[in-house]
């Protein structure tokens, strides 16, 4: 885990908030369902990014943040 990257789910707004230090940008964000299927992929270019999870079903998802193909952080997001 990279302690300087903050990933928070906000179920009320159906968003994930990601705060990334400028020196780690640009980076890529990939979100997978629990079966390992890629659900969403985008490039992080801003220090504060909001990702809509409105179309996601309830369940657990895995996220991975990479820079130039090297992993910076990964974790789980639970949507209820």
PDB file of N, CA and C in Angstrom:
ATOM      1  N   UNK A   1       0.837  -1.188   0.000  1.00  0.00           N
ATOM      2  CA  UNK A   1       0.000   0.000   0.000  1.00  0.00           C
ATOM      3  C   UNK A   1       0.878   1.245   0.000  1.00  0.00           C
ATOM      4  N   UNK A   2       0.442   2.230  -0.737  1.00  0.00           N
ATOM      5  CA  UNK A   2       1.127   3.515  -0.767  1.00  0.00           C
ATOM      6  C   UNK A   2       0.348   4.458   0.147  1.00  0.00           C
ATOM      7  N   UNK A   3       0.910   4.847   1.298  1.00  0.00           N
ATOM      8  CA  UNK A   3       0.140   5.634   2.255  1.00  0.00           C
ATOM      9  C   UNK A   3      -0.257   7.014   1.746  1.00  0.00           C
ATOM     10  N   UNK A   4       0.351   7.474   0.661  1.00  0.00           N
ATOM     11  CA  UNK A   4       0.028   8.802   0.166  1.00  0.00           C
ATOM     12  C   UNK A   4      -1.177   8.803  -0.774  1.00  0.00           C
ATOM     13  N   UNK A   5      -1.677   7.632  -1.182  1.00  0.00           N
ATOM     14  CA  UNK A   5      -2.876   7.541  -2.011  1.00  0.00           C
ATOM     15  C   UNK A   5      -4.046   7.170  -1.109  1.00  0.00           C
ATOM     16  N   UNK A   6      -5.114   7.961  -1.171  1.00  0.00           N
ATOM     17  CA  UNK A   6      -6.289   7.727  -0.343  1.00  0.00           C
ATOM     18  C   UNK A   6      -7.454   7.330  -1.242  1.00  0.00           C
ATOM     19  N   UNK A   7      -8.049   6.176  -0.965  1.00  0.00           N
ATOM     20  CA  UNK A   7      -9.202   5.688  -1.723  1.00  0.00           C
ATOM     21  C   UNK A   7     -10.342   5.483  -0.739  1.00  0.00           C
ATOM     22  N   UNK A   8     -11.464   6.187  -0.982  1.00  0.00           N
ATOM     23  CA  UNK A   8     -12.621   6.082  -0.103  1.00  0.00           C
ATOM     24  C   UNK A   8     -13.877   5.896  -0.927  1.00  0.00           C
ATOM     25  N   UNK A   9     -14.711   4.945  -0.524  1.00  0.00           N
ATOM     26  CA  UNK A   9     -16.013   4.762  -1.162  1.00  0.00           C
ATOM     27  C   UNK A   9     -17.024   5.652  -0.459  1.00  0.00           C
ATOM     28  N   UNK A  10     -17.887   6.296  -1.238  1.00  0.00           N
ATOM     29  CA  UNK A  10     -18.960   7.123  -0.693  1.00  0.00           C
ATOM     30  C   UNK A  10     -20.273   6.573  -1.238  1.00  0.00           C
ATOM     31  N   UNK A  11     -20.878   5.585  -0.528  1.00  0.00           N
ATOM     32  CA  UNK A  11     -22.075   4.924  -1.051  1.00  0.00           C
ATOM     33  C   UNK A  11     -23.262   5.868  -1.248  1.00  0.00           C
ATOM     34  N   UNK A  12     -23.374   6.902  -0.413  1.00  0.00           N
ATOM     35  CA  UNK A  12     -24.504   7.820  -0.539  1.00  0.00           C
ATOM     36  C   UNK A  12     -24.466   8.560  -1.873  1.00  0.00           C
ATOM     37  N   UNK A  13     -23.285   8.925  -2.328  1.00  0.00           N
ATOM     38  CA  UNK A  13     -23.140   9.640  -3.594  1.00  0.00           C
ATOM     39  C   UNK A  13     -22.810   8.692  -4.745  1.00  0.00           C
ATOM     40  N   UNK A  14     -22.714   7.386  -4.433  1.00  0.00           N
ATOM     41  CA  UNK A  14     -22.391   6.372  -5.442  1.00  0.00           C
ATOM     42  C   UNK A  14     -21.100   6.714  -6.188  1.00  0.00           C
ATOM     43  N   UNK A  15     -20.077   7.053  -5.397  1.00  0.00           N
ATOM     44  CA  UNK A  15     -18.778   7.433  -5.954  1.00  0.00           C
ATOM     45  C   UNK A  15     -17.648   6.833  -5.131  1.00  0.00           C
ATOM     46  N   UNK A  16     -16.502   6.728  -5.784  1.00  0.00           N
ATOM     47  CA  UNK A  16     -15.241   6.443  -5.098  1.00  0.00           C
ATOM     48  C   UNK A  16     -14.407   7.705  -5.227  1.00  0.00           C
ATOM     49  N   UNK A  17     -13.843   8.172  -4.121  1.00  0.00           N
ATOM     50  CA  UNK A  17     -12.985   9.349  -4.125  1.00  0.00           C
ATOM     51  C   UNK A  17     -11.537   8.880  -4.015  1.00  0.00           C
ATOM     52  N   UNK A  18     -10.691   9.396  -4.900  1.00  0.00           N
ATOM     53  CA  UNK A  18      -9.281   9.013  -4.905  1.00  0.00           C
ATOM     54  C   UNK A  18      -8.441  10.274  -4.847  1.00  0.00           C
ATOM     55  N   UNK A  19      -7.581  10.347  -3.826  1.00  0.00           N
ATOM     56  CA  UNK A  19      -6.645  11.469  -3.703  1.00  0.00           C
ATOM     57  C   UNK A  19      -5.251  10.930  -3.959  1.00  0.00           C
ATOM     58  N   UNK A  20      -4.607  11.498  -4.984  1.00  0.00           N
ATOM     59  CA  UNK A  20      -3.298  11.018  -5.434  1.00  0.00           C
ATOM     60  C   UNK A  20      -2.311  12.176  -5.444  1.00  0.00           C
ATOM     61  N   UNK A  21      -1.131  12.026  -4.862  1.00  0.00           N
ATOM     62  CA  UNK A  21      -0.132  13.091  -4.935  1.00  0.00           C
ATOM     63  C   UNK A  21       0.260  13.377  -6.389  1.00  0.00           C
ATOM     64  N   UNK A  22       0.510  14.631  -6.684  1.00  0.00           N
ATOM     65  CA  UNK A  22       0.823  15.051  -8.051  1.00  0.00           C
ATOM     66  C   UNK A  22       2.021  14.302  -8.630  1.00  0.00           C
ATOM     67  N   UNK A  23       3.005  13.957  -7.789  1.00  0.00           N
ATOM     68  CA  UNK A  23       4.206  13.277  -8.299  1.00  0.00           C
ATOM     69  C   UNK A  23       3.933  11.847  -8.759  1.00  0.00           C
ATOM     70  N   UNK A  24       2.789  11.291  -8.382  1.00  0.00           N
ATOM     71  CA  UNK A  24       2.430   9.938  -8.818  1.00  0.00           C
ATOM     72  C   UNK A  24       1.549   9.933 -10.064  1.00  0.00           C
ATOM     73  N   UNK A  25       1.192  11.105 -10.566  1.00  0.00           N
ATOM     74  CA  UNK A  25       0.337  11.213 -11.751  1.00  0.00           C
ATOM     75  C   UNK A  25       1.158  11.319 -13.012  1.00  0.00           C
ATOM     76  N   UNK A  26       0.657  10.883 -14.161  1.00  0.00           N
ATOM     77  CA  UNK A  26      -0.584  10.141 -14.317  1.00  0.00           C
ATOM     78  C   UNK A  26      -0.430   8.692 -13.840  1.00  0.00           C
ATOM     79  N   UNK A  27      -1.540   8.118 -13.441  1.00  0.00           N
ATOM     80  CA  UNK A  27      -1.580   6.723 -12.994  1.00  0.00           C
ATOM     81  C   UNK A  27      -2.841   6.099 -13.569  1.00  0.00           C
ATOM     82  N   UNK A  28      -2.887   4.780 -13.562  1.00  0.00           N
ATOM     83  CA  UNK A  28      -4.080   4.100 -14.068  1.00  0.00           C
ATOM     84  C   UNK A  28      -4.812   3.430 -12.913  1.00  0.00           C
ATOM     85  N   UNK A  29      -6.127   3.416 -13.016  1.00  0.00           N
ATOM     86  CA  UNK A  29      -6.985   2.765 -12.032  1.00  0.00           C
ATOM     87  C   UNK A  29      -7.765   1.676 -12.742  1.00  0.00           C
ATOM     88  N   UNK A  30      -7.678   0.462 -12.246  1.00  0.00           N
ATOM     89  CA  UNK A  30      -8.459  -0.661 -12.755  1.00  0.00           C
ATOM     90  C   UNK A  30      -9.305  -1.200 -11.613  1.00  0.00           C
ATOM     91  N   UNK A  31     -10.581  -1.460 -11.895  1.00  0.00           N
ATOM     92  CA  UNK A  31     -11.494  -2.031 -10.904  1.00  0.00           C
ATOM     93  C   UNK A  31     -12.000  -3.362 -11.445  1.00  0.00           C
ATOM     94  N   UNK A  32     -11.876  -4.415 -10.621  1.00  0.00           N
ATOM     95  CA  UNK A  32     -12.263  -5.780 -10.995  1.00  0.00           C
ATOM     96  C   UNK A  32     -13.360  -6.264 -10.059  1.00  0.00           C
ATOM     97  N   UNK A  33     -14.248  -7.104 -10.580  1.00  0.00           N
ATOM     98  CA  UNK A  33     -15.201  -7.750  -9.676  1.00  0.00           C
ATOM     99  C   UNK A  33     -14.473  -8.891  -8.961  1.00  0.00           C
ATOM    100  N   UNK A  34     -15.144  -9.532  -8.042  1.00  0.00           N
ATOM    101  CA  UNK A  34     -14.505 -10.558  -7.214  1.00  0.00           C
ATOM    102  C   UNK A  34     -14.069 -11.771  -8.037  1.00  0.00           C
ATOM    103  N   UNK A  35     -14.650 -11.938  -9.239  1.00  0.00           N
ATOM    104  CA  UNK A  35     -14.257 -13.035 -10.131  1.00  0.00           C
ATOM    105  C   UNK A  35     -13.020 -12.705 -10.945  1.00  0.00           C
ATOM    106  N   UNK A  36     -12.551 -11.448 -10.861  1.00  0.00           N
ATOM    107  CA  UNK A  36     -11.357 -11.050 -11.594  1.00  0.00           C
ATOM    108  C   UNK A  36     -11.637 -10.414 -12.941  1.00  0.00           C
ATOM    109  N   UNK A  37     -12.903 -10.154 -13.264  1.00  0.00           N
ATOM    110  CA  UNK A  37     -13.267  -9.510 -14.529  1.00  0.00           C
ATOM    111  C   UNK A  37     -13.096  -8.002 -14.398  1.00  0.00           C
ATOM    112  N   UNK A  38     -12.397  -7.393 -15.362  1.00  0.00           N
ATOM    113  CA  UNK A  38     -12.203  -5.948 -15.366  1.00  0.00           C
ATOM    114  C   UNK A  38     -13.541  -5.264 -15.589  1.00  0.00           C
ATOM    115  N   UNK A  39     -13.937  -4.386 -14.662  1.00  0.00           N
ATOM    116  CA  UNK A  39     -15.211  -3.689 -14.714  1.00  0.00           C
ATOM    117  C   UNK A  39     -15.037  -2.259 -15.209  1.00  0.00           C
ATOM    118  N   UNK A  40     -13.958  -1.612 -14.780  1.00  0.00           N
ATOM    119  CA  UNK A  40     -13.730  -0.209 -15.126  1.00  0.00           C
ATOM    120  C   UNK A  40     -12.238   0.061 -15.176  1.00  0.00           C
ATOM    121  N   UNK A  41     -11.841   0.932 -16.092  1.00  0.00           N
ATOM    122  CA  UNK A  41     -10.438   1.311 -16.220  1.00  0.00           C
ATOM    123  C   UNK A  41     -10.373   2.775 -16.627  1.00  0.00           C
ATOM    124  N   UNK A  42      -9.523   3.538 -15.958  1.00  0.00           N
ATOM    125  CA  UNK A  42      -9.370   4.936 -16.344  1.00  0.00           C
ATOM    126  C   UNK A  42      -8.001   5.444 -15.943  1.00  0.00           C
ATOM    127  N   UNK A  43      -7.635   6.583 -16.503  1.00  0.00           N
ATOM    128  CA  UNK A  43      -6.360   7.220 -16.204  1.00  0.00           C
ATOM    129  C   UNK A  43      -6.607   8.331 -15.192  1.00  0.00           C
ATOM    130  N   UNK A  44      -5.840   8.315 -14.111  1.00  0.00           N
ATOM    131  CA  UNK A  44      -5.913   9.366 -13.102  1.00  0.00           C
ATOM    132  C   UNK A  44      -4.950  10.480 -13.503  1.00  0.00           C
ATOM    133  N   UNK A  45      -5.491  11.668 -13.731  1.00  0.00           N
ATOM    134  CA  UNK A  45      -4.658  12.803 -14.139  1.00  0.00           C
ATOM    135  C   UNK A  45      -4.782  13.983 -13.181  1.00  0.00           C
ATOM    136  N   UNK A  46      -5.651  13.871 -12.191  1.00  0.00           N
ATOM    137  CA  UNK A  46      -5.882  14.950 -11.244  1.00  0.00           C
ATOM    138  C   UNK A  46      -5.609  14.435  -9.835  1.00  0.00           C
ATOM    139  N   UNK A  47      -5.271  15.325  -8.917  1.00  0.00           N
ATOM    140  CA  UNK A  47      -4.971  14.904  -7.552  1.00  0.00           C
ATOM    141  C   UNK A  47      -6.216  14.444  -6.798  1.00  0.00           C
ATOM    142  N   UNK A  48      -7.399  14.860  -7.257  1.00  0.00           N
ATOM    143  CA  UNK A  48      -8.648  14.389  -6.641  1.00  0.00           C
ATOM    144  C   UNK A  48      -9.571  13.917  -7.747  1.00  0.00           C
ATOM    145  N   UNK A  49      -9.874  12.633  -7.750  1.00  0.00           N
ATOM    146  CA  UNK A  49     -10.710  12.031  -8.788  1.00  0.00           C
ATOM    147  C   UNK A  49     -11.937  11.401  -8.152  1.00  0.00           C
ATOM    148  N   UNK A  50     -13.083  11.594  -8.790  1.00  0.00           N
ATOM    149  CA  UNK A  50     -14.316  10.931  -8.375  1.00  0.00           C
ATOM    150  C   UNK A  50     -14.719   9.946  -9.463  1.00  0.00           C
ATOM    151  N   UNK A  51     -14.963   8.707  -9.052  1.00  0.00           N
ATOM    152  CA  UNK A  51     -15.342   7.651  -9.986  1.00  0.00           C
ATOM    153  C   UNK A  51     -16.755   7.194  -9.633  1.00  0.00           C
ATOM    154  N   UNK A  52     -17.650   7.229 -10.592  1.00  0.00           N
ATOM    155  CA  UNK A  52     -19.028   6.794 -10.353  1.00  0.00           C
ATOM    156  C   UNK A  52     -19.087   5.283 -10.210  1.00  0.00           C
ATOM    157  N   UNK A  53     -19.803   4.841  -9.180  1.00  0.00           N
ATOM    158  CA  UNK A  53     -20.042   3.410  -8.989  1.00  0.00           C
ATOM    159  C   UNK A  53     -21.545   3.130  -9.056  1.00  0.00           C
ATOM    160  N   UNK A  54     -22.290   4.061  -9.633  1.00  0.00           N
ATOM    161  CA  UNK A  54     -23.751   3.941  -9.694  1.00  0.00           C
ATOM    162  C   UNK A  54     -24.193   2.696 -10.451  1.00  0.00           C
ATOM    163  N   UNK A  55     -23.417   2.270 -11.443  1.00  0.00           N
ATOM    164  CA  UNK A  55     -23.815   1.106 -12.245  1.00  0.00           C
ATOM    165  C   UNK A  55     -23.308  -0.217 -11.661  1.00  0.00           C
ATOM    166  N   UNK A  56     -22.544  -0.160 -10.572  1.00  0.00           N
ATOM    167  CA  UNK A  56     -21.991  -1.376  -9.977  1.00  0.00           C
ATOM    168  C   UNK A  56     -23.054  -2.084  -9.148  1.00  0.00           C
ATOM    169  N   UNK A  57     -23.067  -3.400  -9.218  1.00  0.00           N
ATOM    170  CA  UNK A  57     -23.941  -4.215  -8.383  1.00  0.00           C
ATOM    171  C   UNK A  57     -23.364  -4.265  -6.966  1.00  0.00           C
ATOM    172  N   UNK A  58     -24.192  -4.644  -5.992  1.00  0.00           N
ATOM    173  CA  UNK A  58     -23.694  -4.844  -4.643  1.00  0.00           C
ATOM    174  C   UNK A  58     -22.636  -5.936  -4.652  1.00  0.00           C
ATOM    175  N   UNK A  59     -21.625  -5.763  -3.815  1.00  0.00           N
ATOM    176  CA  UNK A  59     -20.594  -6.782  -3.722  1.00  0.00           C
ATOM    177  C   UNK A  59     -19.232  -6.185  -3.424  1.00  0.00           C
ATOM    178  N   UNK A  60     -18.221  -7.016  -3.548  1.00  0.00           N
ATOM    179  CA  UNK A  60     -16.853  -6.619  -3.271  1.00  0.00           C
ATOM    180  C   UNK A  60     -16.094  -6.495  -4.580  1.00  0.00           C
ATOM    181  N   UNK A  61     -15.312  -5.440  -4.710  1.00  0.00           N
ATOM    182  CA  UNK A  61     -14.517  -5.171  -5.901  1.00  0.00           C
ATOM    183  C   UNK A  61     -13.069  -4.951  -5.477  1.00  0.00           C
ATOM    184  N   UNK A  62     -12.178  -5.261  -6.383  1.00  0.00           N
ATOM    185  CA  UNK A  62     -10.746  -5.064  -6.160  1.00  0.00           C
ATOM    186  C   UNK A  62     -10.295  -3.904  -7.049  1.00  0.00           C
ATOM    187  N   UNK A  63      -9.539  -2.966  -6.485  1.00  0.00           N
ATOM    188  CA  UNK A  63      -8.970  -1.898  -7.317  1.00  0.00           C
ATOM    189  C   UNK A  63      -7.453  -2.016  -7.332  1.00  0.00           C
ATOM    190  N   UNK A  64      -6.873  -1.564  -8.427  1.00  0.00           N
ATOM    191  CA  UNK A  64      -5.414  -1.511  -8.572  1.00  0.00           C
ATOM    192  C   UNK A  64      -5.049  -0.178  -9.190  1.00  0.00           C
ATOM    193  N   UNK A  65      -4.093   0.489  -8.587  1.00  0.00           N
ATOM    194  CA  UNK A  65      -3.570   1.742  -9.126  1.00  0.00           C
ATOM    195  C   UNK A  65      -2.121   1.482  -9.527  1.00  0.00           C
ATOM    196  N   UNK A  66      -1.804   1.784 -10.789  1.00  0.00           N
ATOM    197  CA  UNK A  66      -0.472   1.539 -11.344  1.00  0.00           C
ATOM    198  C   UNK A  66       0.082   2.809 -11.974  1.00  0.00           C
ATOM    199  N   UNK A  67       1.394   2.918 -11.991  1.00  0.00           N
ATOM    200  CA  UNK A  67       2.076   3.990 -12.728  1.00  0.00           C
ATOM    201  C   UNK A  67       3.150   3.342 -13.585  1.00  0.00           C
ATOM    202  N   UNK A  68       3.048   3.550 -14.872  1.00  0.00           N
ATOM    203  CA  UNK A  68       3.998   2.974 -15.831  1.00  0.00           C
ATOM    204  C   UNK A  68       4.113   1.464 -15.657  1.00  0.00           C
ATOM    205  N   UNK A  69       2.986   0.812 -15.395  1.00  0.00           N
ATOM    206  CA  UNK A  69       2.960  -0.640 -15.271  1.00  0.00           C
ATOM    207  C   UNK A  69       3.396  -1.178 -13.927  1.00  0.00           C
ATOM    208  N   UNK A  70       3.817  -0.304 -13.018  1.00  0.00           N
ATOM    209  CA  UNK A  70       4.252  -0.745 -11.696  1.00  0.00           C
ATOM    210  C   UNK A  70       3.140  -0.477 -10.686  1.00  0.00           C
ATOM    211  N   UNK A  71       2.821  -1.461  -9.847  1.00  0.00           N
ATOM    212  CA  UNK A  71       1.734  -1.278  -8.879  1.00  0.00           C
ATOM    213  C   UNK A  71       2.086  -0.239  -7.816  1.00  0.00           C
ATOM    214  N   UNK A  72       1.147   0.680  -7.575  1.00  0.00           N
ATOM    215  CA  UNK A  72       1.280   1.642  -6.495  1.00  0.00           C
ATOM    216  C   UNK A  72       0.444   1.237  -5.293  1.00  0.00           C
ATOM    217  N   UNK A  73      -0.767   0.741  -5.567  1.00  0.00           N
ATOM    218  CA  UNK A  73      -1.668   0.389  -4.475  1.00  0.00           C
ATOM    219  C   UNK A  73      -2.780  -0.516  -5.006  1.00  0.00           C
ATOM    220  N   UNK A  74      -3.272  -1.367  -4.123  1.00  0.00           N
ATOM    221  CA  UNK A  74      -4.448  -2.182  -4.439  1.00  0.00           C
ATOM    222  C   UNK A  74      -5.245  -2.354  -3.159  1.00  0.00           C
ATOM    223  N   UNK A  75      -6.508  -2.707  -3.315  1.00  0.00           N
ATOM    224  CA  UNK A  75      -7.357  -2.891  -2.154  1.00  0.00           C
ATOM    225  C   UNK A  75      -8.746  -3.327  -2.551  1.00  0.00           C
ATOM    226  N   UNK A  76      -9.633  -3.381  -1.557  1.00  0.00           N
ATOM    227  CA  UNK A  76     -11.008  -3.819  -1.787  1.00  0.00           C
ATOM    228  C   UNK A  76     -11.969  -2.657  -1.579  1.00  0.00           C
ATOM    229  N   UNK A  77     -13.046  -2.677  -2.334  1.00  0.00           N
ATOM    230  CA  UNK A  77     -14.140  -1.730  -2.181  1.00  0.00           C
ATOM    231  C   UNK A  77     -15.403  -2.559  -2.010  1.00  0.00           C
ATOM    232  N   UNK A  78     -16.131  -2.314  -0.937  1.00  0.00           N
ATOM    233  CA  UNK A  78     -17.390  -3.027  -0.695  1.00  0.00           C
ATOM    234  C   UNK A  78     -18.552  -2.098  -0.982  1.00  0.00           C
ATOM    235  N   UNK A  79     -19.474  -2.535  -1.836  1.00  0.00           N
ATOM    236  CA  UNK A  79     -20.649  -1.754  -2.195  1.00  0.00           C
ATOM    237  C   UNK A  79     -21.875  -2.486  -1.676  1.00  0.00           C
ATOM    238  N   UNK A  80     -22.665  -1.784  -0.885  1.00  0.00           N
ATOM    239  CA  UNK A  80     -23.840  -2.401  -0.284  1.00  0.00           C
ATOM    240  C   UNK A  80     -25.100  -1.763  -0.802  1.00  0.00           C
TER     241      UNK A  80
END
